[in-house]
Short mmCIF file of C-alpha atoms in Angstrom, two decimals:
data_model
loop_
_atom_site.label_atom_id
_atom_site.label_comp_id
_atom_site.label_asym_id
_atom_site.label_seq_id
_atom_site.Cartn_x
_atom_site.Cartn_y
_atom_site.Cartn_z
CA ARG U 1 28.81 31.55 -37.89
CA ILE U 2 30.91 30.25 -34.97
CA PHE U 3 29.80 33.18 -32.83
CA ALA U 4 26.15 32.48 -33.70
CA THR U 5 26.55 28.80 -32.80
CA LEU U 6 28.13 29.62 -29.44
CA PHE U 7 25.44 32.17 -28.71
CA TYR U 8 22.73 29.62 -29.55
CA LEU U 9 24.31 27.02 -27.27
CA HIS U 10 24.60 29.43 -24.35
CA PHE U 11 21.06 30.70 -24.90
CA TYR U 12 19.73 27.13 -25.11
CA LYS U 13 21.42 26.24 -21.83
CA PHE U 14 20.12 29.41 -20.20
CA VAL U 15 16.53 28.70 -21.30
CA ASN U 16 16.77 25.13 -20.11
CA MET U 17 18.09 26.23 -16.71
CA CYS U 18 15.27 28.70 -16.11
CA ASP U 19 13.20 25.80 -14.85
CA LEU U 20 16.02 24.27 -12.87
CA TRP U 21 14.14 21.76 -10.76
CA ASN U 22 12.73 20.02 -13.85
CA GLU U 23 15.97 19.93 -15.83
CA PHE U 24 16.72 16.47 -17.23
CA GLU U 25 19.72 17.06 -19.49
CA LEU U 26 21.85 18.88 -16.93
CA LYS U 27 25.53 18.37 -17.69
CA LYS U 28 27.86 17.96 -14.76
CA PRO U 29 30.95 20.21 -14.84
CA PRO U 30 34.37 18.62 -14.31
CA GLN U 31 35.46 18.38 -10.69
CA ILE U 32 38.24 20.96 -10.42
CA THR U 33 39.90 22.54 -7.39
CA VAL U 34 41.53 25.97 -7.62
CA PRO U 35 44.04 27.42 -5.13
CA ILE U 36 42.84 30.68 -3.63
CA SER U 37 43.84 32.84 -0.72
CA SER U 38 42.70 31.56 2.66
CA LYS U 39 41.30 35.00 3.51
CA ASN U 40 38.87 34.94 0.57
CA ALA U 41 38.03 31.23 0.87
CA PRO U 42 34.73 30.06 2.35
CA ASN U 43 34.60 28.57 5.83
CA VAL U 44 35.66 24.97 5.19
CA GLY U 45 34.78 23.74 8.67
CA ARG U 46 31.26 25.11 8.41
CA LEU U 47 30.80 23.54 4.97
CA GLN U 48 31.84 20.13 6.21
CA ASN U 49 29.64 20.35 9.31
CA VAL U 50 26.59 21.38 7.28
CA VAL U 51 26.96 18.48 4.82
CA GLN U 52 27.72 15.91 7.53
CA GLN U 53 24.75 17.08 9.57
CA TYR U 54 22.53 16.66 6.53
CA PHE U 55 23.78 13.09 6.06
CA ARG U 56 23.09 12.20 9.69
CA ARG U 57 19.55 13.59 9.66
CA HIS U 58 18.64 12.48 6.16
CA ARG U 59 19.57 8.79 6.10
CA PRO U 60 16.86 7.30 8.43
CA GLN U 61 13.92 8.94 6.63
CA GLU U 62 15.49 8.18 3.26
CA VAL U 63 15.28 4.43 3.95
CA GLU U 64 11.60 4.70 4.93
CA PHE U 65 10.87 6.79 1.84
CA ALA U 66 12.52 4.20 -0.42
CA GLU U 67 10.45 1.39 1.12
CA ALA U 68 7.19 3.35 0.79
CA SER U 69 7.92 4.32 -2.83
CA ALA U 70 8.75 0.69 -3.69
CA LEU U 71 5.45 -0.44 -2.15
CA LEU U 72 3.59 2.21 -4.17
CA GLY U 73 5.23 0.92 -7.35
CA ARG U 74 4.16 -2.66 -6.61
CA LEU U 75 0.59 -1.57 -5.84
CA MET U 76 0.48 0.45 -9.06
CA ALA U 77 1.67 -2.53 -11.11
CA ARG U 78 -0.85 -4.87 -9.47
CA ARG U 79 -3.88 -2.56 -9.86
CA LYS U 80 -3.00 -1.18 -13.29
CA ASN U 81 -5.77 -3.10 -15.06
CA SER U 82 -8.41 -2.38 -12.38
CA PHE U 83 -7.93 1.40 -12.11
CA HIS U 84 -6.55 2.19 -15.56
CA GLY U 85 -7.90 5.50 -16.81
CA MET U 86 -9.11 6.78 -13.42
CA MET U 87 -7.92 10.25 -12.41
CA GLY U 88 -6.72 9.13 -9.00
CA PHE U 89 -4.71 6.27 -10.45
CA ARG U 90 -3.11 8.64 -12.97
CA ALA U 91 -1.93 10.72 -10.03
CA VAL U 92 -0.47 7.55 -8.48
CA VAL U 93 1.42 6.86 -11.71
CA LYS U 94 2.77 10.43 -11.74
CA CYS U 95 3.82 10.07 -8.10
CA ASN U 96 5.67 6.85 -8.91
CA THR U 97 7.41 8.59 -11.83
CA ALA U 98 8.51 11.39 -9.49
CA THR U 99 9.98 8.92 -7.00
CA CYS U 100 11.93 7.32 -9.85
CA ARG U 101 13.18 10.79 -10.77
CA LEU U 102 14.75 11.10 -7.30
CA LEU U 103 16.84 8.02 -8.02
CA ARG U 104 18.06 9.65 -11.22
CA ILE U 105 19.06 12.88 -9.47
CA ASP U 106 20.93 11.01 -6.69
CA LEU U 107 21.58 14.02 -4.47
CA THR U 108 23.45 11.95 -1.88
CA ARG U 109 26.12 10.94 -4.41
CA GLU U 110 26.64 14.54 -5.57
CA LEU U 111 27.00 15.77 -2.00
CA GLU U 112 29.50 13.03 -1.21
CA LEU U 113 31.61 13.96 -4.25
CA PHE U 114 31.50 17.65 -3.34
CA HIS U 115 32.31 16.88 0.29
CA GLY U 116 35.25 14.75 -0.81
CA SER U 117 36.69 17.61 -2.91
CA LEU U 118 36.82 19.94 0.10
CA PRO U 119 40.07 20.14 2.09
CA ASP U 120 40.14 18.06 5.25
CA PHE U 121 41.18 21.01 7.41
CA ALA U 122 42.35 24.59 7.04
CA LEU U 123 45.46 25.74 8.89
CA ASP U 124 45.65 29.30 10.14
CA SER U 125 49.19 29.56 8.83
CA ALA U 126 48.25 28.38 5.34
CA ASP U 127 48.19 31.07 2.67
CA THR U 128 46.17 29.17 0.05
CA LEU U 129 43.46 26.51 0.00
CA GLU U 130 42.35 24.12 -2.73
CA ILE U 131 38.64 24.88 -3.16
CA PRO U 132 36.18 23.52 -5.78
CA THR U 133 35.10 25.94 -8.47
CA GLN U 134 31.90 27.92 -8.47
CA ASN U 135 30.52 25.73 -11.27
CA ASN U 136 30.81 22.67 -9.03
CA PHE U 137 29.08 24.51 -6.21
CA ASP U 138 26.33 25.72 -8.55
CA TYR U 139 25.76 22.16 -9.70
CA VAL U 140 25.16 21.08 -6.09
CA LEU U 141 22.72 23.96 -5.55
CA ILE U 142 20.84 23.06 -8.74
CA ARG U 143 20.57 19.45 -7.60
CA LEU U 144 19.12 20.69 -4.31
CA LEU U 145 16.56 22.67 -6.30
CA ASN U 146 15.80 19.53 -8.34
CA THR U 147 15.22 17.50 -5.20
CA CYS U 148 13.00 20.11 -3.55
CA GLY U 149 10.93 20.46 -6.72
CA VAL U 150 10.45 16.70 -7.03
CA TYR U 151 9.36 16.47 -3.40
CA GLY U 152 6.80 19.18 -4.06
CA ARG U 153 5.61 17.28 -7.14
CA ILE U 154 5.22 14.11 -5.05
CA ARG U 155 3.13 15.96 -2.48
CA GLU U 156 0.84 17.38 -5.17
CA CYS U 157 0.30 13.95 -6.72
CA CYS U 158 -0.34 12.41 -3.30
CA LEU U 159 -3.03 15.00 -2.58
CA GLN U 160 -4.73 14.45 -5.93
CA ALA U 161 -4.73 10.67 -5.55
CA ALA U 162 -5.82 10.80 -1.90
CA GLU U 163 -8.76 13.06 -2.73
CA TYR U 164 -9.97 10.62 -5.38
CA PHE U 165 -9.57 7.45 -3.30
CA ALA U 166 -11.15 9.12 -0.27
CA LYS U 167 -14.27 9.80 -2.35
CA MET U 168 -14.31 6.16 -3.41
CA MET U 169 -14.14 5.07 0.23
CA ARG U 170 -17.05 7.35 1.10
CA ASN U 171 -19.06 5.45 -1.50
CA ASN U 172 -17.87 2.07 -0.14
CA PHE U 173 -15.89 1.20 -3.29
CA PHE U 174 -12.72 -0.95 -3.04
CA MET U 175 -12.36 -0.38 0.70
CA ASP U 176 -9.31 -2.63 1.25
CA THR U 177 -7.39 -1.39 -1.78
CA CYS U 178 -8.19 2.28 -1.17
CA THR U 179 -7.21 1.99 2.50
CA LEU U 180 -3.81 0.54 1.61
CA LEU U 181 -3.21 3.14 -1.11
CA LEU U 182 -4.18 5.99 1.22
CA ALA U 183 -1.79 4.70 3.89
CA VAL U 184 1.12 4.57 1.41
CA LEU U 185 0.26 8.00 -0.02
CA ALA U 186 0.07 9.50 3.47
CA LYS U 187 3.48 8.01 4.30
CA LEU U 188 5.02 9.47 1.14
CA TYR U 189 3.33 12.83 1.72
CA SER U 190 4.69 13.11 5.25
CA LEU U 191 8.20 11.91 4.42
CA SER U 192 8.38 14.23 1.39
CA ALA U 193 7.75 17.21 3.65
CA ILE U 194 10.40 16.09 6.16
CA LEU U 195 13.07 15.32 3.55
CA GLY U 196 12.18 18.39 1.50
CA ASN U 197 12.57 20.67 4.53
CA LYS U 198 16.02 19.21 5.17
CA CYS U 199 17.00 19.99 1.58
CA VAL U 200 15.62 23.51 2.03
CA ASP U 201 17.68 24.02 5.19
CA LEU U 202 20.81 22.80 3.43
CA TYR U 203 20.20 25.10 0.45
CA ASN U 204 19.57 28.13 2.66
CA GLN U 205 22.83 27.48 4.50
CA LEU U 206 24.92 26.96 1.35
CA ARG U 207 23.49 29.72 -0.85
CA PRO U 208 25.23 32.68 0.91
CA MET U 209 28.64 31.02 0.32
CA ARG U 210 28.30 30.96 -3.48
CA LEU U 211 30.27 34.14 -4.23
CA LYS U 212 33.24 32.95 -2.16
CA PHE U 213 33.92 30.03 -4.49
CA PRO U 214 36.47 30.80 -7.23
CA LEU U 215 35.82 30.74 -10.95
CA ALA U 216 37.84 28.41 -13.12
CA ALA U 217 40.08 29.75 -15.86
CA LYS U 218 37.79 28.44 -18.62
CA SER U 219 34.50 28.60 -16.75
CA VAL U 220 31.39 29.90 -18.48
CA ASP U 221 28.95 32.13 -16.66
CA TYR U 222 25.46 30.82 -17.43
CA ASN U 223 23.79 33.73 -15.63
CA LEU U 224 21.88 31.49 -13.26
CA ASN U 225 19.22 33.20 -11.20
CA LEU U 226 19.37 30.99 -8.14
CA PRO U 227 16.85 31.95 -5.44
CA GLU U 228 18.29 33.41 -2.28
CA GLN U 229 16.11 31.26 0.00
CA LEU U 230 13.58 28.48 -0.32
CA GLU U 231 10.33 28.18 1.55
CA LYS U 232 9.71 25.14 3.72
CA PHE U 233 6.94 22.64 3.13
CA SER U 234 3.95 22.69 5.45
CA VAL U 235 4.05 19.43 7.38
CA SER U 236 0.59 19.58 8.98
CA GLN U 237 -1.72 20.01 6.01
CA ILE U 238 -5.15 18.37 6.18
CA LEU U 239 -7.09 17.23 3.15
CA GLU U 240 -10.51 18.92 3.20
CA LEU U 241 -13.35 17.07 1.50
CA PRO U 242 -16.97 18.24 1.09
CA LYS U 243 -19.05 16.74 3.88
CA ALA U 244 -22.21 14.82 3.15
CA ASN U 245 -25.51 16.50 3.95
CA SER U 246 -27.23 15.71 7.25
CA ILE U 247 -24.18 13.80 8.53
CA ILE U 248 -22.19 15.10 11.49
CA LEU U 249 -19.23 13.08 12.69
CA LYS U 250 -17.49 13.45 16.03
CA ASP U 251 -14.14 14.00 14.35
CA ASP U 252 -15.47 16.69 12.01
CA ALA U 253 -17.65 18.91 14.19
CA ALA U 254 -19.21 19.14 17.63
CA LEU U 255 -22.60 17.60 18.20
CA GLN U 256 -25.42 20.04 17.64
CA THR U 257 -27.77 20.53 20.59
CA THR U 258 -31.23 22.06 20.33
CA PRO U 259 -31.76 24.89 22.85
CA ASN U 260 -35.55 24.35 23.06
CA ALA U 261 -37.07 21.25 24.59
CA LEU U 262 -38.88 18.93 22.21
CA THR U 263 -42.69 18.85 22.50
CA ALA U 264 -45.03 16.07 21.42
CA VAL U 265 -46.85 16.81 18.20
CA ARG U 266 -49.64 14.26 18.68
CA SER U 267 -51.71 13.75 21.79
CA LEU U 268 -50.92 10.60 23.71
CA LYS U 269 -53.55 7.87 23.78
CA LYS U 270 -53.85 4.96 26.13
CA LEU U 271 -53.26 1.54 24.69
CA LYS U 272 -56.24 -0.79 24.56
CA LYS U 273 -55.64 -4.25 25.89
CA GLN U 274 -56.62 -6.90 23.41
CA LYS U 275 -58.28 -10.14 24.40
CA ALA U 276 -56.03 -13.13 24.79
CA ILE U 277 -56.18 -15.46 21.84
CA ASP U 278 -57.22 -19.05 22.59
CA VAL U 279 -54.34 -21.17 21.37
CA GLY U 280 -55.47 -24.38 23.06
CA VAL U 281 -53.94 -26.51 25.78
CA GLU U 282 -50.59 -28.19 25.51
CA VAL U 283 -50.85 -31.98 25.47
CA SER U 284 -47.94 -34.18 26.48
CA ARG U 285 -47.46 -37.18 24.24
CA GLU U 286 -44.93 -39.92 24.40
CA PRO U 287 -42.30 -39.69 21.69
CA ILE U 288 -42.78 -42.16 18.88
CA SER U 289 -39.69 -44.13 18.04
CA LEU U 290 -39.06 -43.86 14.35
CA SER U 291 -36.79 -46.86 14.07
CA GLN U 292 -38.01 -50.05 15.69
CA THR U 293 -35.28 -52.57 16.29
CA LYS U 294 -36.01 -55.99 14.84
CA SER U 295 -34.87 -59.17 16.54
CA PHE U 296 -32.58 -61.41 14.50
CA ASN U 297 -31.66 -65.02 15.24
CA ALA U 298 -29.02 -66.45 12.93
CA ASP U 299 -29.82 -70.09 13.80
CA THR U 300 -33.46 -69.82 12.75
CA GLU U 301 -33.13 -67.27 9.92
CA LEU U 302 -30.08 -68.86 8.28
CA GLY U 303 -30.56 -72.48 9.33
CA THR U 304 -31.56 -73.89 5.95
CA VAL U 305 -31.41 -72.86 2.35
CA GLU U 306 -35.13 -72.01 2.20
CA THR U 307 -35.04 -69.83 5.31
CA THR U 308 -31.95 -68.08 3.95
CA LYS U 309 -33.72 -67.33 0.65
CA ARG U 310 -36.73 -65.91 2.51
CA PHE U 311 -34.41 -63.77 4.67
CA ILE U 312 -32.59 -62.44 1.60
CA SER U 313 -35.82 -61.52 -0.20
CA SER U 314 -37.33 -59.84 2.88
CA GLU U 315 -34.11 -58.00 3.58
CA ASN U 316 -33.88 -56.78 -0.02
CA ALA U 317 -37.37 -55.31 0.29
CA ALA U 318 -36.51 -53.72 3.66
CA ARG U 319 -33.29 -52.21 2.30
CA LYS U 320 -35.18 -50.68 -0.64
CA LYS U 321 -37.71 -49.03 1.68
CA SER U 322 -35.30 -47.79 4.34
CA LEU U 323 -31.72 -48.83 4.79
CA LYS U 324 -31.60 -47.46 8.35
CA GLN U 325 -34.50 -49.66 9.52
CA SER U 326 -33.12 -52.89 7.97
CA ILE U 327 -31.20 -55.50 9.93
CA THR U 328 -28.22 -55.37 7.59
CA ARG U 329 -27.90 -51.55 7.72
CA ASP U 330 -24.21 -51.79 8.69
CA ILE U 331 -23.40 -53.74 5.51
CA LEU U 332 -22.56 -51.62 2.48
CA PRO U 333 -24.68 -52.08 -0.69
CA HIS U 334 -21.86 -53.59 -2.78
CA GLU U 335 -20.94 -55.98 0.04
CA TRP U 336 -24.59 -57.10 0.39
CA MET U 337 -24.89 -57.61 -3.37
CA GLY U 338 -21.70 -59.65 -3.51
CA ALA U 339 -22.81 -61.90 -0.62
CA THR U 340 -26.24 -62.61 -2.16
CA ARG U 341 -24.72 -63.41 -5.58
CA LEU U 342 -22.20 -65.76 -4.00
CA PHE U 343 -25.03 -67.52 -2.18
CA GLU U 344 -27.02 -67.92 -5.40
CA ARG U 345 -24.01 -69.37 -7.27
CA LYS U 346 -23.36 -71.90 -4.54
CA VAL U 347 -27.01 -72.91 -4.43
CA LEU U 348 -27.00 -73.49 -8.19
CA ALA U 349 -23.84 -75.55 -7.89
CA ASN U 350 -25.52 -77.67 -5.16
CA ASP U 351 -22.76 -76.71 -2.77
CA HIS U 352 -24.88 -76.80 0.41
CA LYS U 353 -22.09 -77.77 2.73
CA SER U 354 -20.23 -74.47 2.90
CA PHE U 355 -23.09 -71.97 2.72
CA GLU U 356 -22.83 -71.38 6.47
CA HIS U 357 -19.43 -69.71 5.91
CA ILE U 358 -20.82 -66.99 3.64
#
């Protein structure tokens, strides 16, 4: 029964590692160094140079990729209700999931740990060197396969989403949103190819050194079929969309020219001059002033109580017809109403002495 259990565990691990780039439950082996003869040891200086060169070339694009993937996540969260269920938006969601998978793999951390376990230098007079085990080296190679596979997944999702949103733009749907999404997808597509090719170069340089790493005393051979070399991603790949009928753009194709000269189908006829229409003669008239200014004399109009009453009644009628043509057009309606009521109260109270101060 124990033998069957061990066989099942080894077989389960082997089946899971057949698809290495998509392996989630990959257990990390313990970091162990084994002393081996310096003649059989791998080239330590070359290993350190390869890893350090990868760090120098990888860091700038990695920052841009993180910013672009974060922007894609924010756009996906904002437009989730608008584009939910659309095929292109599903591809955007898958692309965002793949970028999150890169954070879970964390290839940079694994390379730093492996680089730290290597000896700082190798003396020619030294007989032995402390080298990490082959299981540790295989784990780094598998993580490189994981990263390359995720970058390929991101590129596939970017192409699917870009094809869908490009069709929407051709139909003039959501122009601003589709333009921003296409820009972010193009950025991720380009950076995935650049970063993926750097991972491919690192894998192709490390893979021939695998057999030179020692096996631990209790190491288990999982019979991993690691590829000898990885193919690079094509950086300059253009998305081809079906062109609309009877539309030729300058960027798509050259302008078509007809070899034969065009001939008139109908015979030309001379135009007949029509008689001039009699529209009359222009007459110059003096402009009529719409608002005639009225003369106002306060001494005569507001001299007595009777003249003041007649002025108030005439001014009320004028203000009802047209406020602009009245004498008191600069006085607001509530101010005019308050002044007339105050005058009426003072007249009723026989207070004729102070009505001039109204």
